Coordinates of C-alpha atoms and ligand atoms in Angstrom, one line a residue:
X1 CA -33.1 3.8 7.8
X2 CA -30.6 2.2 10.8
X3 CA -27.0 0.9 9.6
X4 CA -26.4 -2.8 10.6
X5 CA -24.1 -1.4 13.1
X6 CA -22.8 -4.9 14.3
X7 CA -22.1 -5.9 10.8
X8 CA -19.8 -2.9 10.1
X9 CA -16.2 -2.9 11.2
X10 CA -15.9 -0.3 13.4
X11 CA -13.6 2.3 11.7
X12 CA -15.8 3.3 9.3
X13 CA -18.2 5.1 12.1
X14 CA -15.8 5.6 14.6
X15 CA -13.5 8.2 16.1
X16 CA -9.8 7.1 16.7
X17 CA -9.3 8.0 20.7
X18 CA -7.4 11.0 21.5
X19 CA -4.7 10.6 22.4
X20 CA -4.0 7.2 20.3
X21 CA -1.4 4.3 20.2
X22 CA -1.8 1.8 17.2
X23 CA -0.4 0.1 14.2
X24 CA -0.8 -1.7 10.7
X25 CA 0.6 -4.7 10.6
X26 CA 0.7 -6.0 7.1
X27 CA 0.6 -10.1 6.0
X28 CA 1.4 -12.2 2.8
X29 CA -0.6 -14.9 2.5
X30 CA 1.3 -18.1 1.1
X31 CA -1.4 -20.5 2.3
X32 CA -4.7 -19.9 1.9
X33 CA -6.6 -22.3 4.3
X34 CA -4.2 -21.0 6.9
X35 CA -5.1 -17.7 6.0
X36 CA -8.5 -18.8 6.3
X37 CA -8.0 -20.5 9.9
X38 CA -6.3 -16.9 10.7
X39 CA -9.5 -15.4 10.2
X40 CA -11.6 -17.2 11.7
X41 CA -9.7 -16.7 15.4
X42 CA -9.8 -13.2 14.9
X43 CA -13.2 -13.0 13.4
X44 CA -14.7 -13.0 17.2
X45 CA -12.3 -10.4 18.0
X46 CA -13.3 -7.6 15.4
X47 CA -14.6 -4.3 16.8
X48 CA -18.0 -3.3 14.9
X49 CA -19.9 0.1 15.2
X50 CA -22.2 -1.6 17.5
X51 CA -19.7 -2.3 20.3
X52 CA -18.1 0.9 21.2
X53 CA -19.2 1.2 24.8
X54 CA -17.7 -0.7 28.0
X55 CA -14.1 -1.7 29.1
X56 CA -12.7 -1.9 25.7
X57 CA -14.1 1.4 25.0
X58 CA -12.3 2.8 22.1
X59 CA -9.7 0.2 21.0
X60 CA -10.3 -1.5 18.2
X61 CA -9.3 -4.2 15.4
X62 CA -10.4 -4.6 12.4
X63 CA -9.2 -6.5 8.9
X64 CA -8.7 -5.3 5.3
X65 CA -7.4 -7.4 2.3
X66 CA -5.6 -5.8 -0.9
X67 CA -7.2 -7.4 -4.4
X68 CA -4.2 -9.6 -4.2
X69 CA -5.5 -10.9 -0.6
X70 CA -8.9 -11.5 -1.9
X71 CA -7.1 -13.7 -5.2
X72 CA -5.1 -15.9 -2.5
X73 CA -7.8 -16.7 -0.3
X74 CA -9.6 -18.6 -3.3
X75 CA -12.3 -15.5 -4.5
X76 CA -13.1 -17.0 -7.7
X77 CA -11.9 -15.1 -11.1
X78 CA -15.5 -13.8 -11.7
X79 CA -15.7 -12.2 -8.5
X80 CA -12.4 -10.8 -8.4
X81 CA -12.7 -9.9 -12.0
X82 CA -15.5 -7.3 -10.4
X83 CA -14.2 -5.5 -7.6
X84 CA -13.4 -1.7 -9.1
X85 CA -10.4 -1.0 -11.4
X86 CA -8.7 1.1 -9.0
X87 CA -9.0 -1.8 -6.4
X88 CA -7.9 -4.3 -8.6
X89 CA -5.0 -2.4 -9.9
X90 CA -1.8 -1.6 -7.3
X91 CA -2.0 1.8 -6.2
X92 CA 1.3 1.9 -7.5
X93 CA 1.0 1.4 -11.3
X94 CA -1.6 4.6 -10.9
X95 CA 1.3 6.7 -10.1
X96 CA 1.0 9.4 -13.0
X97 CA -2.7 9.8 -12.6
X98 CA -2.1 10.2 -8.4
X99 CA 0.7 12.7 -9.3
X100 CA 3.3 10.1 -7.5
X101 CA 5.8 11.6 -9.2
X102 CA 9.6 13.0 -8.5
X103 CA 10.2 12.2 -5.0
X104 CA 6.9 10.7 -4.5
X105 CA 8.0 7.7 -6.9
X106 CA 6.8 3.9 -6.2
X107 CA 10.1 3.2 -6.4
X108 CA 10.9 5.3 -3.2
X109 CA 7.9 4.0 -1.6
X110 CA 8.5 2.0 1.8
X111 CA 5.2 0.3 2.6
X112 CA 4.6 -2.8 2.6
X113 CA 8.3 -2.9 3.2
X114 CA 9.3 -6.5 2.0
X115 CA 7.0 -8.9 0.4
X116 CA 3.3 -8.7 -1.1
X117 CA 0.6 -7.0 0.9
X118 CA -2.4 -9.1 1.2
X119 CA -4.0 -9.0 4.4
X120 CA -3.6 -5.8 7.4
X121 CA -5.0 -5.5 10.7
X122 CA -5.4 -1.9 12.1
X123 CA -5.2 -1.5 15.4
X124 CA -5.8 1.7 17.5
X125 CA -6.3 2.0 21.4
X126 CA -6.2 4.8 23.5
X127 CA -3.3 4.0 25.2
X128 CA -0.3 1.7 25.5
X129 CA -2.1 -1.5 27.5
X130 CA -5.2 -1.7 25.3
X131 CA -3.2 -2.0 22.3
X132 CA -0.9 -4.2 23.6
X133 CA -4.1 -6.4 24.2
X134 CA -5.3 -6.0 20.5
X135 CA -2.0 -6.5 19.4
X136 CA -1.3 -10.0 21.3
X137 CA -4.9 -11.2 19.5
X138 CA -3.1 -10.5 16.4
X139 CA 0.1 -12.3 16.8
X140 CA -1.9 -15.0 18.4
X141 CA -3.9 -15.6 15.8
X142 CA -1.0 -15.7 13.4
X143 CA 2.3 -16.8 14.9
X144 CA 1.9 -20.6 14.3
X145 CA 1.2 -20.2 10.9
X146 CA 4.3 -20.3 8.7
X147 CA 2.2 -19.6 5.6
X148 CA 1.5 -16.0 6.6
X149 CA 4.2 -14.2 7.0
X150 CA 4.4 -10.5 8.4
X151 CA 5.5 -8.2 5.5
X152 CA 5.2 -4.9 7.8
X153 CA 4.4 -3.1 11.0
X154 CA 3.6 0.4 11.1
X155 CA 3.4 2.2 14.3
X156 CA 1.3 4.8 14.7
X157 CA 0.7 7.6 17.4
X158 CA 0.0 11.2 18.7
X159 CA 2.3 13.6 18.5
X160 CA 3.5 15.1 21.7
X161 CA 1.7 18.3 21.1
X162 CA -1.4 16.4 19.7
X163 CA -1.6 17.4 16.6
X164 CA -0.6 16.7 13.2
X165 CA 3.1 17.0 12.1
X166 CA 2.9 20.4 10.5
X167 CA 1.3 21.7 14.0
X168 CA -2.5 21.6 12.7
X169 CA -5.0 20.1 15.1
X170 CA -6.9 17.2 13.1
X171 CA -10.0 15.3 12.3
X172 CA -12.7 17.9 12.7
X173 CA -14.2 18.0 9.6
X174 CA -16.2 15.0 8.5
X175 CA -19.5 14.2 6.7
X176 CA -22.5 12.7 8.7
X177 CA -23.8 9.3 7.7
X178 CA -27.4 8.9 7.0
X179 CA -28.4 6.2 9.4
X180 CA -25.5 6.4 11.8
X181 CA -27.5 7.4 14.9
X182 CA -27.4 10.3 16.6
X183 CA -27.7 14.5 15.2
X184 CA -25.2 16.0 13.0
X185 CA -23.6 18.9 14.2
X186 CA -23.7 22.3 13.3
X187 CA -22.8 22.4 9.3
X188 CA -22.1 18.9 9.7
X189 CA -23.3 17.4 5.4
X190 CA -25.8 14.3 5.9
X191 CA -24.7 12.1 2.9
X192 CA -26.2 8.9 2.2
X193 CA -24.6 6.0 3.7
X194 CA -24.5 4.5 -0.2
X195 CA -21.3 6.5 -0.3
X196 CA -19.1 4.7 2.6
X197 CA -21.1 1.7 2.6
X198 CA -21.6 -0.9 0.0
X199 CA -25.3 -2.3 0.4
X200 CA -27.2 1.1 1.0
X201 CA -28.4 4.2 -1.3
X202 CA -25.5 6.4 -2.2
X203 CA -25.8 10.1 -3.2
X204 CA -27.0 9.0 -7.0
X205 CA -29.9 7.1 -6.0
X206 CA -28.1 3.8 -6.6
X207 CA -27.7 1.0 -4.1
X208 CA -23.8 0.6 -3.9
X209 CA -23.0 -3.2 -4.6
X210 CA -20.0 -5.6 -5.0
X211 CA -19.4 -8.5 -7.0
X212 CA -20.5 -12.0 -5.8
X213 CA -22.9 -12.5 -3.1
X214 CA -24.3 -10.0 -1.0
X215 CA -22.9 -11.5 2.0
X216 CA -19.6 -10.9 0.5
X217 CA -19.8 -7.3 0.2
X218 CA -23.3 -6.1 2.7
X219 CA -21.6 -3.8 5.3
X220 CA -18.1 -3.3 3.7
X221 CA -16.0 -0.9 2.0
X222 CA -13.2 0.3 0.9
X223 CA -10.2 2.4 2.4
X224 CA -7.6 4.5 0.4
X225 CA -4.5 3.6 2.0
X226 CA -2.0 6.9 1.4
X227 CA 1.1 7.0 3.8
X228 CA 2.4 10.5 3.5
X229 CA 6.1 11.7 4.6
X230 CA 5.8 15.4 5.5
X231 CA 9.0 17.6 5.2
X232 CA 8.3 19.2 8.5
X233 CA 11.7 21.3 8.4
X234 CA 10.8 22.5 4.9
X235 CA 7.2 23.5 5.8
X236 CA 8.4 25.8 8.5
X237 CA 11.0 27.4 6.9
X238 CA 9.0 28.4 4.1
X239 CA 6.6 30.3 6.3
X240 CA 9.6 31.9 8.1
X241 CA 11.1 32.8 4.0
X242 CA 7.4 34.3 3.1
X243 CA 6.5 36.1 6.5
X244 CA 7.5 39.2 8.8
X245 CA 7.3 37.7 11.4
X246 CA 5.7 34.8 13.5
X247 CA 1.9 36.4 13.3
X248 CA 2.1 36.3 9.4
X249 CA 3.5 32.8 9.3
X250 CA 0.5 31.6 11.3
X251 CA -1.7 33.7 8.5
X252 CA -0.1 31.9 5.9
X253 CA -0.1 28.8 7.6
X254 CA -3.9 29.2 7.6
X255 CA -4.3 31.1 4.3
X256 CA -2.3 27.0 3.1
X257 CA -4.6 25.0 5.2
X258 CA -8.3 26.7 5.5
X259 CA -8.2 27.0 9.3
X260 CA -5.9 28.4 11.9
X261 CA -3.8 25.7 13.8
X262 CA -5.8 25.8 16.5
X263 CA -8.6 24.1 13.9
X264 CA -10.8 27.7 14.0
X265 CA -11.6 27.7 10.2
X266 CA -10.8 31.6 8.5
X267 CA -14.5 31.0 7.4
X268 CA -15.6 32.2 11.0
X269 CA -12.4 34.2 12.0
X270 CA -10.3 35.0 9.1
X271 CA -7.9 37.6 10.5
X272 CA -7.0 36.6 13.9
X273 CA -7.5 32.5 16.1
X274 CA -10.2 33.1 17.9
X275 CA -11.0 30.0 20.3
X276 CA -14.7 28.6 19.2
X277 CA -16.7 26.4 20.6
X278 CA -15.2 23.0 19.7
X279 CA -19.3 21.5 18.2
X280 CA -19.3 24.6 15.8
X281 CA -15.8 24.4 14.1
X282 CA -17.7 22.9 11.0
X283 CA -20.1 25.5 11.0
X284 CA -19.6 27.6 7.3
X285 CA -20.3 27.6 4.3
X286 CA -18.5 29.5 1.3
X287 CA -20.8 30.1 -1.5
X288 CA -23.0 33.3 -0.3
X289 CA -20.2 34.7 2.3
X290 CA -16.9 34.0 0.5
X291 CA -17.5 33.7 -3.1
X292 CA -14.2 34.9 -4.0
X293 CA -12.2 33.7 -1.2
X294 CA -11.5 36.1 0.5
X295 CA -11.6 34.6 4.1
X296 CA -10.9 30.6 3.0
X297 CA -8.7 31.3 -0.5
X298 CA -10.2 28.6 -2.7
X299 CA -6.7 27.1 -3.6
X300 CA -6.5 26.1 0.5
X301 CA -6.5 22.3 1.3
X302 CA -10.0 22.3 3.3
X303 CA -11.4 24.5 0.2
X304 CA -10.0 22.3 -2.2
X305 CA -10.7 18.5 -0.8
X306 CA -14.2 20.1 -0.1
X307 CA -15.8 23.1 -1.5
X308 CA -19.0 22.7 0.2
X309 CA -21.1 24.9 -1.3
X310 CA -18.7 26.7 -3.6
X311 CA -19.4 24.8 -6.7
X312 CA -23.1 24.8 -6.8
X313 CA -23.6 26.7 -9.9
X314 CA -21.0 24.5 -12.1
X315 CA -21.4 21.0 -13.3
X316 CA -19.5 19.4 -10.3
X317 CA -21.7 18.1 -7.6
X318 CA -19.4 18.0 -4.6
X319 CA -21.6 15.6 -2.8
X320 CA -20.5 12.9 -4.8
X321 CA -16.4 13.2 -3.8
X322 CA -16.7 13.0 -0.4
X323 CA -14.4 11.3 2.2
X324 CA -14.2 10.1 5.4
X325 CA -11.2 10.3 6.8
X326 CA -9.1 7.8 9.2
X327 CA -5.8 8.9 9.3
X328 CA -3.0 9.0 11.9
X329 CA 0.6 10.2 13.1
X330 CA 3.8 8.0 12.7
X331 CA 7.1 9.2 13.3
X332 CA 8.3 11.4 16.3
X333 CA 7.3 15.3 16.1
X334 CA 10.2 17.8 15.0
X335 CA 10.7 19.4 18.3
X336 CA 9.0 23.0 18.2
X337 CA 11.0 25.8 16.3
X338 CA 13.6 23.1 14.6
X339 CA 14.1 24.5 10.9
X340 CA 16.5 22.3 9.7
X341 CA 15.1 18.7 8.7
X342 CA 16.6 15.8 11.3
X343 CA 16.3 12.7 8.2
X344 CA 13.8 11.2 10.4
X345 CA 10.6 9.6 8.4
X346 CA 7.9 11.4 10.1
X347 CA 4.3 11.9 8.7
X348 CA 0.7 10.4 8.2
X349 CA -0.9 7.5 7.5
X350 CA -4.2 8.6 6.4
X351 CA -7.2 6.1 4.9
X352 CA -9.4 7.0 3.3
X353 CA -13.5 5.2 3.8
X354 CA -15.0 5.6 0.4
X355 CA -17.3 3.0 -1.4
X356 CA -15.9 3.7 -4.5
X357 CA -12.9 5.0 -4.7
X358 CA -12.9 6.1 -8.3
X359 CA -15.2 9.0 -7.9
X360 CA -13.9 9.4 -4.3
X361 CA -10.2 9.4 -3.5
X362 CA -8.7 9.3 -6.7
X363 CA -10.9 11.8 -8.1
X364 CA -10.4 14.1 -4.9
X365 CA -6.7 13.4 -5.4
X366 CA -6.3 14.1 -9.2
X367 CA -8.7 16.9 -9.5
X368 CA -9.1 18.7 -6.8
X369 CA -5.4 18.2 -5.0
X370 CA -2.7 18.3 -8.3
X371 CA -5.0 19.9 -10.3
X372 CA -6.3 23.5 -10.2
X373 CA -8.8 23.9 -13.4
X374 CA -11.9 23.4 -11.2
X375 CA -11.2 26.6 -9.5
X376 CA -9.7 28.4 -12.9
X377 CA -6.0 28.2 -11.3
X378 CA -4.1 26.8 -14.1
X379 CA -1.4 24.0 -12.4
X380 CA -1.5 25.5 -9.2
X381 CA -1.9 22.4 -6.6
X382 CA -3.1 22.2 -3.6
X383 CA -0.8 24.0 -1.5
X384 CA -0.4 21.2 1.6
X385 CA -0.9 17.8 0.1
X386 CA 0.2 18.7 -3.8
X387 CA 2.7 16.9 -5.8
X388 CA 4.2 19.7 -6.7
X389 CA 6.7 18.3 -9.0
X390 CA 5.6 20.5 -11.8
X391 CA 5.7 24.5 -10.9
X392 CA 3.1 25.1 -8.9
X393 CA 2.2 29.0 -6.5
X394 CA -0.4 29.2 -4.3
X395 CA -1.8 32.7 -4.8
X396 CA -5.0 33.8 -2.7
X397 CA -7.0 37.0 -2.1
X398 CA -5.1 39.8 0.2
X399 CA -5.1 43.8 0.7
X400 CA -3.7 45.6 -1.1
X401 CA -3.3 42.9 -3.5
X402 CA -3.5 39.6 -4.3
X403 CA -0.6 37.6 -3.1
X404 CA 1.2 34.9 -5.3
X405 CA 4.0 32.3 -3.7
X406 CA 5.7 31.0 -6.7
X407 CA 7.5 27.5 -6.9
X408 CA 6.2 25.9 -3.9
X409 CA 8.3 22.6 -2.7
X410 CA 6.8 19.3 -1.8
X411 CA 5.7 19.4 1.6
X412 CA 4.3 16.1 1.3
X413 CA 5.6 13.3 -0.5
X414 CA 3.8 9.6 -0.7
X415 CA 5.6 6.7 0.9
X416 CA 2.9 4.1 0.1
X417 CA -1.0 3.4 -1.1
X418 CA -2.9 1.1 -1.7
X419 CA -6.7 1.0 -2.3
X420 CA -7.8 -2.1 0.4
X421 CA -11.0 -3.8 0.7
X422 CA -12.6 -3.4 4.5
X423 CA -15.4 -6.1 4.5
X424 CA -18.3 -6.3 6.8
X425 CA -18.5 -9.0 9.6
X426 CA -20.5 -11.4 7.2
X427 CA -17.9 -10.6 4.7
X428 CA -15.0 -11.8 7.1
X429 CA -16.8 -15.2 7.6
X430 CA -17.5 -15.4 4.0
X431 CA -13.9 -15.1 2.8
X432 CA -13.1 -17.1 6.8
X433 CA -15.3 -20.1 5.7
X434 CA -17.3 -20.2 2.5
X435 CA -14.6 -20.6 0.3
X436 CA -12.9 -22.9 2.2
X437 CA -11.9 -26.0 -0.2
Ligands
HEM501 C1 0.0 14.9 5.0 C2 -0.9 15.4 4.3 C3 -2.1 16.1 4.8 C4 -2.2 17.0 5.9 C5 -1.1 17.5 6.8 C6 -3.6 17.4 6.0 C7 -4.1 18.3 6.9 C8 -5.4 18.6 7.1 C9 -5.9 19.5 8.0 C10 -5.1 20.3 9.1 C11 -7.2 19.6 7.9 C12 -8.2 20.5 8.7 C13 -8.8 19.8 9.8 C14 -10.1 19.1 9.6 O1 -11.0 19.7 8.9 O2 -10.3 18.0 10.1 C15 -7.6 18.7 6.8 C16 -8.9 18.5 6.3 C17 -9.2 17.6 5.3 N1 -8.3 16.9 4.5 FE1 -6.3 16.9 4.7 N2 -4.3 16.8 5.0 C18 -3.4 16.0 4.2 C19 -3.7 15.2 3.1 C20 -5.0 15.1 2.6 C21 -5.3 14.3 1.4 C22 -4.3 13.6 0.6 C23 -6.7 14.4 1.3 C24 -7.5 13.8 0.2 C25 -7.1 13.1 -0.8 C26 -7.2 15.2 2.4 C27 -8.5 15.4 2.6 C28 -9.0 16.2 3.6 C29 -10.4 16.4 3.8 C30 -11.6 15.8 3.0 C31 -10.5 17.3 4.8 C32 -11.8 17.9 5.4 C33 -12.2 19.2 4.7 C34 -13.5 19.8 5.1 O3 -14.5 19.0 5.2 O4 -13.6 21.0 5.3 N3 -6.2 15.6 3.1 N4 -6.5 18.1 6.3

């Protein structure tokens, strides 16, 4: 079975360029049949899968809509009425279940900054003049209309060093879509495209659907919006408070994340970096050669938002809480060896494909992230992306014994989320046209 590719936005199938330049720009929509008139300039615009080759090679622009959105562009009540809870409720009113708590409160959250999100376009180019291109199709298509106004812009882009903020190179690990073309890499999951895609099987046997007609939903999904502050300053220093010296706070670095900084996972070198071979970084499995965690501890981040193997013999099947992940930098890096936090909003922007983001993000994020039961660690969270509001260690396997590092602080604390609705390309003419009155 082929994906439409030229029916599906591009992101979903996609890798961002390296190095990127892009942004969300975020719209209320006071006026729906300008809204409307919006979308059907940029319609012909809209990177799919298909068209990834050729002098626009990978830029790209594509469209989501909150539930909001979908409400003022005239979506009847029936249909609205059933899109997912989790879609249909802001992100923000999930706050306790998220474990947007303390410091991660709505009410310190700054996107959208001013005024009601309804409508984003993501842009990402790799480099300065190809998203200045996608970005003046944007305003074109917009600037004459008073009755959308621009609630937000959110600028996105590599760090200096090319990595993440905490110094972690990025985006290796990610599962393989059935259908997508092409071979999976080594240890590289094939899930069914019924899991990021409505309109195909998913990992139950079920075709994932929408509400309304099938042109409405065929070819879309949905993204879990999550823009992430990360204490940079505070990260570092804690390594430098728990180490000897600068080999053991790489270790622990690694022990936190599941893979050295260079992206070589401990599962293939778990006491020194080795460089690998950049198509076998995905290539491990836990169950049978690290049941205890002894090389990847099982409270890590990579261990915990995706224990491969590792829970086969209990009742969680971890096929069905998988992600795809789109996320990028904002904010400028904290220059190397800084310890002491500048006030500067750095961090990620990370979404989140998932056709239903129930079982997907939320239950990642609740379980698997603030959560420790699954792996028989109490209210240990995960030790990167946890809440931590609540006391929470990260204790993993070492010689001569096991180490515990009690009270961790919040690395990471949310700055906005919101569960948005990525249609397919007949889903952008539906909402463009069909329901035009
Ligand atoms: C700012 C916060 C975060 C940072 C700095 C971060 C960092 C990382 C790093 C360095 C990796 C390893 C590289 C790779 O496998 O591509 C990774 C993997 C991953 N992260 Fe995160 N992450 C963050 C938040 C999250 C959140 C909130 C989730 C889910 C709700 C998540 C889900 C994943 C997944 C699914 C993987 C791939 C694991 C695998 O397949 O082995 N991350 N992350």
């Amino acid at each position: 079975m082929q994906l439409e590719l030229d029916q599906i936005q591009g992101t979903v199938l996609r890798d961002r360029p390296m190095p990127y330049v892009g942004a969300y720009l975020l719209y209320q929509i006071d006026d729906a049949d300008q809204a409307r008139r919006m979308l059907r300039r940029l319609i012909p615009y809209v990177t799919t899968a298909a068209d990834w080759q050729g002098p626009d090679a990978g830029a790209w622009l594509n469209i989501v809509f909150t539930h909001p959105g979908l409400r003022a562009l005239g979506l009847p009540r029936d249909i609205l009425d059933g899109f997912p809870r989790e879609f249909r409720e802001p992100m923000r009113t999930r706050k306790e279940f998220l474990g947007d708590l303390g410091d991660s409160d709505p009410g310190n959250w700054d996107l959208p900054g001013r005024g009601r999100f309804d409508v984003g376009l993501l842009l990402m180019a790799p480099d300065q003049a190809a998203f200045d291109a996608k970005l003046a199709i944007g305003h074109g298509a917009q600037a004459d209309l008073d009755g959308i106004t621009r609630v937000d812009r959110l600028d996105i882009r590599t760090p200096e060093n090319l990595r993440e903020h905490f110094g972690f190179v990025d985006g290796i690990s990610r599962p393989f879509i059935e259908g997508q073309g092409g071979e999976p890499k080594p240890g590289q999951a094939v899930t069914k495209a019924g899991e990021f895609l409505l309109g195909y099987v998913n990992e139950l046997g079920h075709v994932a659907t929408g509400p309304g007609p099938q042109a409405l939903w065929r070819n879309g999904t949905y993204l879990s919006i999550r823009k992430l502050h990360q204490n940079v300053a505070m990260f570092r220093r804690f390594l430098k408070d728990h180490a000897q010296d600068a080999d053991g706070e790489e270790l622990l670095a690694a022990k936190m994340v599941g893979r050295w900084r260079s992206g070589c996972p401990l599962a293939l070198s778990p006491d020194k970096d080795t460089p690998r071979d950049p198509a076998r970084l995905n290539d491990f499995a836990y169950r049978d050669d690290d049941p205890d965690g002894r090389k990847t501890p099982p409270g890590s981040h990579i261990r915990r938002v995706n224990p491969r193997d590792a829970l086969t013999d209990t009742i969680v099947d971890a096929r069905l809480h998988r992600l795809l992940r789109r996320g990028a930098a904002y904010g400028p890096m904290l220059p190397e060896g800084v310890l002491d936090d500048d006030g500067v909003p750095r961090g990620a922007v990370l979404a989140f494909v998932n056709a239903d983001p129930g079982r997907q993000f939320e239950f990642v994020q609740s379980q698997w992230i603030n959560d420790g039961n699954f792996i028989s660690a109490g209210t240990d969270q995960d030790p990167i992306a946890g809440s931590h509001v609540t006391d929470s260690d990260f204790a993993y396997p070492a010689r001569p014994v096991r180490r515990r590092l009690r009270g961790l602080p919040a690395f990471v604390v949310t700055r906005g989320g919101e569960h948005v609705f990525l249609p397919g390309i007949s889903g952008l003419r539906h909402l463009a046209g069909a329901t035009a009155g």
